[in-house]
Short mmCIF file of C-alpha atoms in Angstrom, two decimals:
data_model
loop_
_atom_site.label_atom_id
_atom_site.label_comp_id
_atom_site.label_asym_id
_atom_site.label_seq_id
_atom_site.Cartn_x
_atom_site.Cartn_y
_atom_site.Cartn_z
CA MET A 1 -47.30 96.99 2.28
CA GLU A 2 -48.62 94.20 0.07
CA PRO A 3 -47.43 90.60 -0.46
CA VAL A 4 -45.24 89.95 -3.46
CA ALA A 5 -46.56 87.32 -5.85
CA ALA A 6 -44.78 85.97 -8.90
CA PRO A 7 -46.56 87.21 -12.06
CA PRO A 8 -47.99 84.63 -14.46
CA GLY A 9 -46.65 83.99 -17.93
CA PRO A 10 -42.83 84.09 -17.76
CA GLN A 11 -42.39 83.02 -21.41
CA HIS A 12 -40.31 86.09 -22.24
CA LEU A 13 -37.83 85.04 -19.54
CA VAL A 14 -37.86 81.49 -20.93
CA ALA A 15 -36.70 82.96 -24.25
CA GLN A 16 -34.04 85.01 -22.47
CA GLN A 17 -32.75 82.00 -20.52
CA LEU A 18 -32.55 79.80 -23.63
CA LEU A 19 -30.53 82.46 -25.45
CA ALA A 20 -28.38 83.20 -22.39
CA VAL A 21 -27.39 79.55 -21.94
CA ALA A 22 -26.59 79.22 -25.63
CA LEU A 23 -24.46 82.37 -25.34
CA GLN A 24 -22.69 81.23 -22.16
CA ARG A 25 -22.00 77.64 -23.22
CA HIS A 26 -21.62 78.44 -26.94
CA LYS A 27 -24.00 75.56 -27.55
CA LEU A 28 -27.21 73.99 -26.30
CA PRO A 29 -27.88 70.29 -26.97
CA ALA A 30 -30.99 69.98 -29.14
CA ALA A 31 -31.96 66.58 -27.74
CA ASP A 32 -31.97 67.41 -24.03
CA TRP A 33 -31.92 71.23 -23.82
CA HIS A 34 -34.51 71.13 -21.03
CA GLU A 35 -32.09 69.25 -18.75
CA GLU A 36 -30.29 72.55 -18.15
CA TRP A 37 -33.19 73.33 -15.83
CA ASN A 38 -33.87 69.72 -14.76
CA GLY A 39 -37.06 69.78 -16.80
CA LEU A 40 -38.80 72.06 -14.29
CA ALA A 41 -41.57 74.38 -15.40
CA PRO A 42 -41.58 76.64 -17.30
CA PHE A 43 -38.66 74.88 -19.05
CA ASP A 44 -40.67 71.72 -19.69
CA ALA A 45 -42.87 70.92 -22.69
CA SER A 46 -44.62 74.27 -22.27
CA ALA A 47 -41.41 75.98 -23.45
CA ARG A 48 -41.43 74.17 -26.81
CA PRO A 49 -43.36 76.94 -28.69
CA VAL A 50 -40.84 79.51 -27.46
CA LEU A 51 -37.90 77.37 -28.59
CA GLU A 52 -39.48 76.75 -31.99
CA TYR A 53 -40.03 80.48 -32.50
CA LEU A 54 -36.41 81.26 -31.59
CA LEU A 55 -35.32 78.79 -34.27
CA THR A 56 -37.81 79.96 -36.90
CA ALA A 57 -37.05 83.65 -36.35
CA GLY A 58 -33.28 83.15 -36.45
CA PHE A 59 -32.51 83.94 -32.80
CA LEU A 60 -31.15 80.40 -32.51
CA GLU A 61 -29.62 78.27 -35.24
CA GLN A 62 -29.15 74.50 -35.34
CA ASP A 63 -26.39 72.34 -36.71
CA SER A 64 -25.52 68.70 -35.98
CA GLY A 65 -27.91 68.49 -33.04
CA ILE A 66 -26.64 71.68 -31.41
CA TYR A 67 -28.39 75.04 -30.89
CA PHE A 68 -26.28 78.20 -30.95
CA ILE A 69 -26.79 81.96 -31.08
CA GLY A 70 -28.26 83.06 -34.39
CA GLU A 71 -27.99 86.19 -36.52
CA GLN A 72 -31.18 87.81 -35.19
CA ALA A 73 -29.95 87.48 -31.59
CA GLU A 74 -26.72 89.21 -32.62
CA LYS A 75 -28.67 92.05 -34.25
CA ARG A 76 -31.23 92.46 -31.48
CA PHE A 77 -29.20 91.80 -28.32
CA GLY A 78 -25.54 91.84 -29.37
CA ARG A 79 -24.77 95.45 -28.51
CA ARG A 80 -22.39 96.07 -25.58
CA HIS A 81 -21.43 92.40 -25.40
CA PHE A 82 -25.03 91.19 -25.10
CA MET A 83 -25.72 93.35 -22.03
CA ASP A 84 -29.42 93.62 -22.95
CA LEU A 85 -29.65 89.83 -22.99
CA THR A 86 -27.73 89.07 -19.80
CA ALA A 87 -29.65 91.62 -17.69
CA SER A 88 -33.15 90.35 -16.92
CA PHE A 89 -34.23 93.68 -15.48
CA THR A 90 -33.32 97.24 -16.46
CA ALA A 91 -33.88 100.03 -13.96
CA PRO A 92 -35.31 103.29 -15.31
CA PRO A 93 -33.09 106.35 -15.04
CA GLN A 94 -33.43 108.58 -11.99
CA PHE A 95 -32.58 112.25 -11.68
CA THR A 96 -30.55 113.57 -8.75
CA VAL A 97 -32.25 116.54 -7.07
CA LEU A 98 -29.89 119.26 -5.79
CA HIS A 99 -30.49 122.31 -3.60
CA GLY A 100 -27.34 124.26 -4.24
CA ARG A 101 -24.65 121.65 -3.67
CA THR A 102 -26.77 119.60 -1.27
CA GLU A 103 -28.27 116.40 -2.64
CA ILE A 104 -31.93 116.16 -1.62
CA GLY A 105 -32.72 112.79 -3.20
CA HIS A 106 -33.85 111.34 -6.51
CA THR A 107 -36.97 111.68 -8.65
CA ASP A 108 -38.59 109.86 -11.53
CA PRO A 109 -38.08 111.61 -14.93
CA ALA A 110 -41.75 111.03 -15.81
CA LEU A 111 -42.65 113.74 -13.31
CA LEU A 112 -40.42 116.24 -15.09
CA VAL A 113 -42.16 115.93 -18.47
CA GLU A 114 -45.81 115.90 -17.38
CA GLU A 115 -47.93 118.78 -18.63
CA ARG A 116 -49.30 120.81 -15.72
CA GLU A 117 -50.37 124.34 -15.02
CA GLY A 118 -48.05 126.59 -13.06
CA PRO A 119 -44.50 125.96 -11.89
CA LEU A 120 -43.10 122.46 -11.50
CA ARG A 121 -42.73 121.49 -7.86
CA LEU A 122 -41.48 118.26 -6.31
CA LEU A 123 -42.29 116.65 -2.98
CA LEU A 124 -39.07 115.22 -1.62
CA ALA A 125 -37.48 114.74 1.82
CA GLY A 126 -40.73 115.75 3.51
CA ARG A 127 -41.15 119.16 1.87
CA SER A 128 -41.91 120.94 -1.41
CA TRP A 129 -39.27 122.15 -3.88
CA HIS A 130 -39.58 124.48 -6.87
CA VAL A 131 -37.67 123.26 -9.94
CA THR A 132 -35.40 125.95 -11.38
CA TYR A 133 -33.39 123.96 -13.92
CA VAL A 134 -33.16 120.43 -15.34
CA ASP A 135 -29.84 119.17 -16.69
CA TRP A 136 -31.12 116.42 -19.00
CA ARG A 137 -27.69 115.27 -20.10
CA ARG A 138 -26.32 114.80 -16.57
CA HIS A 139 -29.65 113.70 -15.04
CA ARG A 140 -29.72 116.48 -12.46
CA VAL A 141 -32.54 118.69 -11.18
CA PHE A 142 -31.85 121.98 -9.39
CA VAL A 143 -34.45 123.24 -6.94
CA GLU A 144 -35.30 125.94 -4.43
CA ALA A 145 -37.40 125.55 -1.30
CA ALA A 146 -41.15 126.13 -1.73
CA GLU A 147 -43.97 126.48 0.79
CA SER A 148 -46.28 123.86 -0.72
CA GLY A 149 -47.54 122.28 -3.94
CA GLY A 150 -44.92 119.56 -4.29
CA VAL A 151 -45.80 116.38 -6.21
CA ALA A 152 -44.29 112.91 -5.84
CA LYS A 153 -44.50 110.16 -8.45
CA TRP A 154 -42.64 106.92 -9.07
CA GLN A 155 -42.90 104.58 -12.04
CA THR A 156 -42.30 100.85 -11.78
CA GLY A 157 -41.70 98.10 -14.29
CA THR A 158 -44.94 96.40 -13.28
CA VAL A 159 -48.50 96.95 -14.28
CA ARG A 160 -49.48 100.47 -13.40
CA GLY A 161 -52.37 101.29 -11.06
CA LEU A 162 -53.59 100.11 -7.68
CA SER A 163 -54.32 96.56 -6.60
CA TYR A 164 -57.79 95.31 -5.65
CA ARG A 165 -56.77 95.11 -1.99
CA LEU A 166 -55.44 98.66 -1.87
CA ALA A 167 -58.40 100.14 -3.77
CA GLN A 168 -60.81 98.37 -1.42
CA ALA A 169 -58.91 99.77 1.58
CA MET A 170 -59.33 103.25 0.12
CA ARG A 171 -63.06 102.62 -0.22
CA GLU A 172 -63.27 101.60 3.44
CA VAL A 173 -61.49 104.77 4.51
CA LEU A 174 -63.84 106.91 2.41
CA LEU A 175 -66.76 105.12 4.07
CA GLY A 176 -65.47 106.17 7.49
CA ALA A 177 -62.81 103.69 8.62
CA ASP A 178 -59.88 105.50 10.21
CA PRO A 179 -56.38 104.31 9.24
CA ALA A 180 -54.51 102.76 12.17
CA VAL A 181 -51.73 105.34 11.94
CA GLY A 182 -51.11 108.81 13.27
CA LEU A 183 -52.20 111.59 10.90
CA THR A 184 -50.84 115.10 10.58
CA ARG A 185 -53.25 118.03 10.61
CA ARG A 186 -52.76 118.33 6.87
CA ALA A 187 -53.64 114.66 6.36
CA GLN A 188 -56.70 114.94 8.64
CA ALA A 189 -58.00 117.92 6.68
CA GLY A 190 -57.34 116.15 3.39
CA LEU A 191 -59.21 113.06 4.59
CA VAL A 192 -62.26 115.13 5.54
CA GLU A 193 -62.25 116.73 2.09
CA LEU A 194 -61.90 113.37 0.32
CA ARG A 195 -64.81 111.88 2.25
CA GLU A 196 -66.97 114.80 1.15
CA THR A 197 -65.95 114.59 -2.52
CA GLU A 198 -64.88 111.04 -3.40
CA GLY A 199 -66.91 109.48 -0.60
CA ARG A 200 -70.16 110.11 -2.45
CA PHE A 201 -69.09 107.43 -4.94
CA THR A 202 -69.06 104.72 -2.28
CA HIS A 203 -71.78 102.70 -0.56
CA PRO A 204 -71.30 100.26 2.34
CA GLU A 205 -73.47 97.54 0.79
CA ALA A 206 -73.11 97.94 -2.98
CA THR A 207 -71.13 99.38 -5.84
CA LEU A 208 -72.58 102.53 -7.40
CA ILE A 209 -73.36 103.51 -10.99
CA THR A 210 -73.59 107.26 -11.50
CA ARG A 211 -74.72 109.23 -14.51
CA ASN A 212 -73.57 112.78 -15.24
CA GLY A 213 -74.95 113.65 -18.67
CA GLY A 214 -73.29 111.20 -21.04
CA ASP A 215 -70.70 110.13 -18.47
CA VAL A 216 -71.81 106.85 -16.86
CA ARG A 217 -69.41 105.34 -14.32
CA TRP A 218 -69.48 102.13 -12.33
CA TRP A 219 -67.62 102.81 -9.08
CA THR A 220 -66.08 99.42 -8.35
CA TRP A 221 -63.07 100.47 -6.22
CA ALA A 222 -61.44 97.30 -7.53
CA GLY A 223 -58.04 98.52 -8.74
CA PHE A 224 -56.60 98.83 -12.23
CA ARG A 225 -56.22 95.15 -13.07
CA ALA A 226 -59.66 94.05 -11.88
CA ASN A 227 -61.28 96.96 -13.72
CA ALA A 228 -59.37 96.06 -16.89
CA THR A 229 -60.66 92.50 -16.49
CA LEU A 230 -64.24 93.68 -15.98
CA THR A 231 -63.92 95.85 -19.10
CA ALA A 232 -63.07 92.72 -21.10
CA TRP A 233 -65.76 90.57 -19.47
CA LEU A 234 -68.55 93.13 -19.94
CA ALA A 235 -67.51 94.44 -23.36
CA ASP A 236 -71.11 95.01 -24.52
CA ALA A 237 -71.85 97.30 -21.58
CA VAL A 238 -68.68 99.37 -21.25
CA ASP A 239 -67.33 102.34 -23.18
CA PRO A 240 -64.90 100.77 -25.69
CA LEU A 241 -62.71 103.90 -25.82
CA GLN A 242 -61.97 104.11 -22.11
CA ARG A 243 -58.71 103.47 -20.32
CA PRO A 244 -59.14 101.42 -17.15
CA ALA A 245 -58.95 103.37 -13.89
CA ASP A 246 -58.42 102.29 -10.28
CA SER A 247 -61.82 103.19 -8.89
CA TYR A 248 -64.34 102.97 -11.73
CA VAL A 249 -65.26 101.51 -15.11
CA ARG A 250 -66.88 103.83 -17.65
CA LEU A 251 -70.08 102.35 -19.10
CA ARG A 252 -71.88 103.12 -22.37
CA HIS A 253 -73.71 106.45 -22.24
CA ASP A 254 -76.91 104.85 -23.57
CA LEU A 255 -76.79 101.77 -21.34
CA THR A 256 -80.13 100.83 -19.79
CA GLN A 257 -80.59 99.05 -16.49
CA GLU A 258 -82.02 96.04 -18.34
CA GLU A 259 -78.98 95.83 -20.63
CA TRP A 260 -76.71 96.18 -17.63
CA ALA A 261 -78.44 93.35 -15.77
CA GLN A 262 -78.13 91.10 -18.82
CA ALA A 263 -74.43 91.90 -19.34
CA ARG A 264 -73.39 91.25 -15.74
CA SER A 265 -75.43 88.05 -15.56
CA LYS A 266 -73.36 86.56 -18.42
CA PRO A 267 -69.82 87.90 -18.14
CA ARG A 268 -67.42 86.64 -20.82
CA LYS A 269 -64.86 85.25 -18.40
CA GLU A 270 -62.82 83.68 -21.18
CA GLU A 271 -61.82 87.17 -22.35
CA LEU A 272 -58.59 88.83 -21.18
CA PRO A 273 -57.83 92.56 -21.01
CA GLN A 274 -56.70 94.20 -24.23
CA VAL A 275 -53.01 94.95 -24.55
CA SER A 276 -51.59 97.82 -26.57
CA ALA A 277 -48.66 97.56 -28.97
CA ALA A 278 -46.73 100.00 -26.77
CA ALA A 279 -47.14 97.68 -23.79
CA VAL A 280 -45.79 94.74 -25.80
CA ARG A 281 -42.73 96.77 -26.77
CA GLY A 282 -42.22 97.52 -23.09
CA LEU A 283 -42.02 93.82 -22.20
CA LYS A 284 -38.34 92.98 -21.97
CA PHE A 285 -37.31 90.27 -24.46
CA SER A 286 -40.69 90.51 -26.24
CA ALA A 287 -38.71 90.56 -29.51
CA ALA A 288 -37.83 86.92 -28.83
CA LEU A 289 -41.50 85.88 -28.67
CA PRO A 290 -44.16 85.60 -31.37
CA ASP A 291 -46.60 88.51 -31.21
CA ASP A 292 -49.57 86.46 -30.06
CA LEU A 293 -47.60 84.87 -27.23
CA ALA A 294 -46.18 88.22 -26.07
CA ILE A 295 -49.71 89.66 -26.03
CA SER A 296 -51.04 86.69 -24.06
CA VAL A 297 -48.24 87.05 -21.50
CA LEU A 298 -49.12 90.68 -20.87
CA ALA A 299 -52.86 90.05 -20.91
CA ALA A 300 -52.48 87.34 -18.26
CA ARG A 301 -50.39 89.69 -16.12
CA LEU A 302 -52.93 92.47 -16.53
CA ALA A 303 -55.92 90.35 -15.50
CA ASP A 304 -57.23 90.09 -11.93
CA THR A 305 -60.00 87.51 -12.11
CA ASP A 306 -60.38 87.18 -8.34
CA GLY A 307 -60.92 90.91 -7.94
CA ALA A 308 -63.33 91.02 -10.86
CA ASP A 309 -65.32 88.09 -9.46
CA ALA A 310 -65.51 89.79 -6.07
CA VAL A 311 -66.97 92.94 -7.62
CA LEU A 312 -69.53 90.99 -9.65
CA SER A 313 -70.68 89.26 -6.47
CA GLU A 314 -71.70 92.61 -4.93
CA ARG A 315 -75.03 94.30 -5.42
CA THR A 316 -75.15 97.36 -7.68
CA ARG A 317 -77.06 100.58 -7.19
CA TRP A 318 -77.83 103.06 -9.97
CA GLU A 319 -77.14 106.28 -8.09
CA SER A 320 -79.69 106.01 -5.25
CA GLU A 321 -81.90 103.35 -6.76
CA PRO A 322 -81.02 99.64 -6.20
CA VAL A 323 -80.90 97.27 -9.15
#
């Protein structure tokens, strides 16, 4: 379990709230619109750029000192009586898993479309199930019992990947710390195997940089967001084509130790992680924000500066040789 913290940059919800109030009240006073929220942040002066964009882009229109829903809001959010506008969060579809007529549970559809070798098997209700048929129209999955090989996966609406705290806990376990929980024989055997395989990428006093041919990896064990932040901060040293991972950052194949030392001594901390166009489209109400603001909202949510700083404060070892 991890603490829940409000994400930074709620400008897309500011846009949604401005439109929702205009829709509900049929008008929003132009002179004191912010009084609807008692002038509290983020509905203070910081919301002005969002309001101006809504007016410029036609989501809101103004007449005689009154704001009201504009043509673009009707086109973009007007379907099904503005349901897309009045719902701040939309849950992804789930598929019901059935063994005969018995409902086993639910699964994420992303697991059903992943490319994998062999038969598709799910891990649900404490055991493995072999998928025999998927009814895509009715969102149902039919299964038969299997001995092993089941896979579980759940998508969320938040940034994907592990947090710094969780990734660091994994590192500690690989280094020998035993979880304070009871483990099954299967889990105990799996833990021994992981310590033999993944454990070689950990060190109790430093982060490791390993080289395997042209594959150079910095094993930070910092989580997705911190690694994405480090990728932005150390742009001259990292592989520009990589996708951030939970446990490592891929470095340039020709990076020297001298270049590495120079890059990490002067991290560009003003830089934020890069955001893809697909990610912007996935931000609810991003259509009601200018592109640069939508990108900055996501970049701020993707960054983990505390985790990145913590990693940079550690010593680094190139394989077995300290830097």
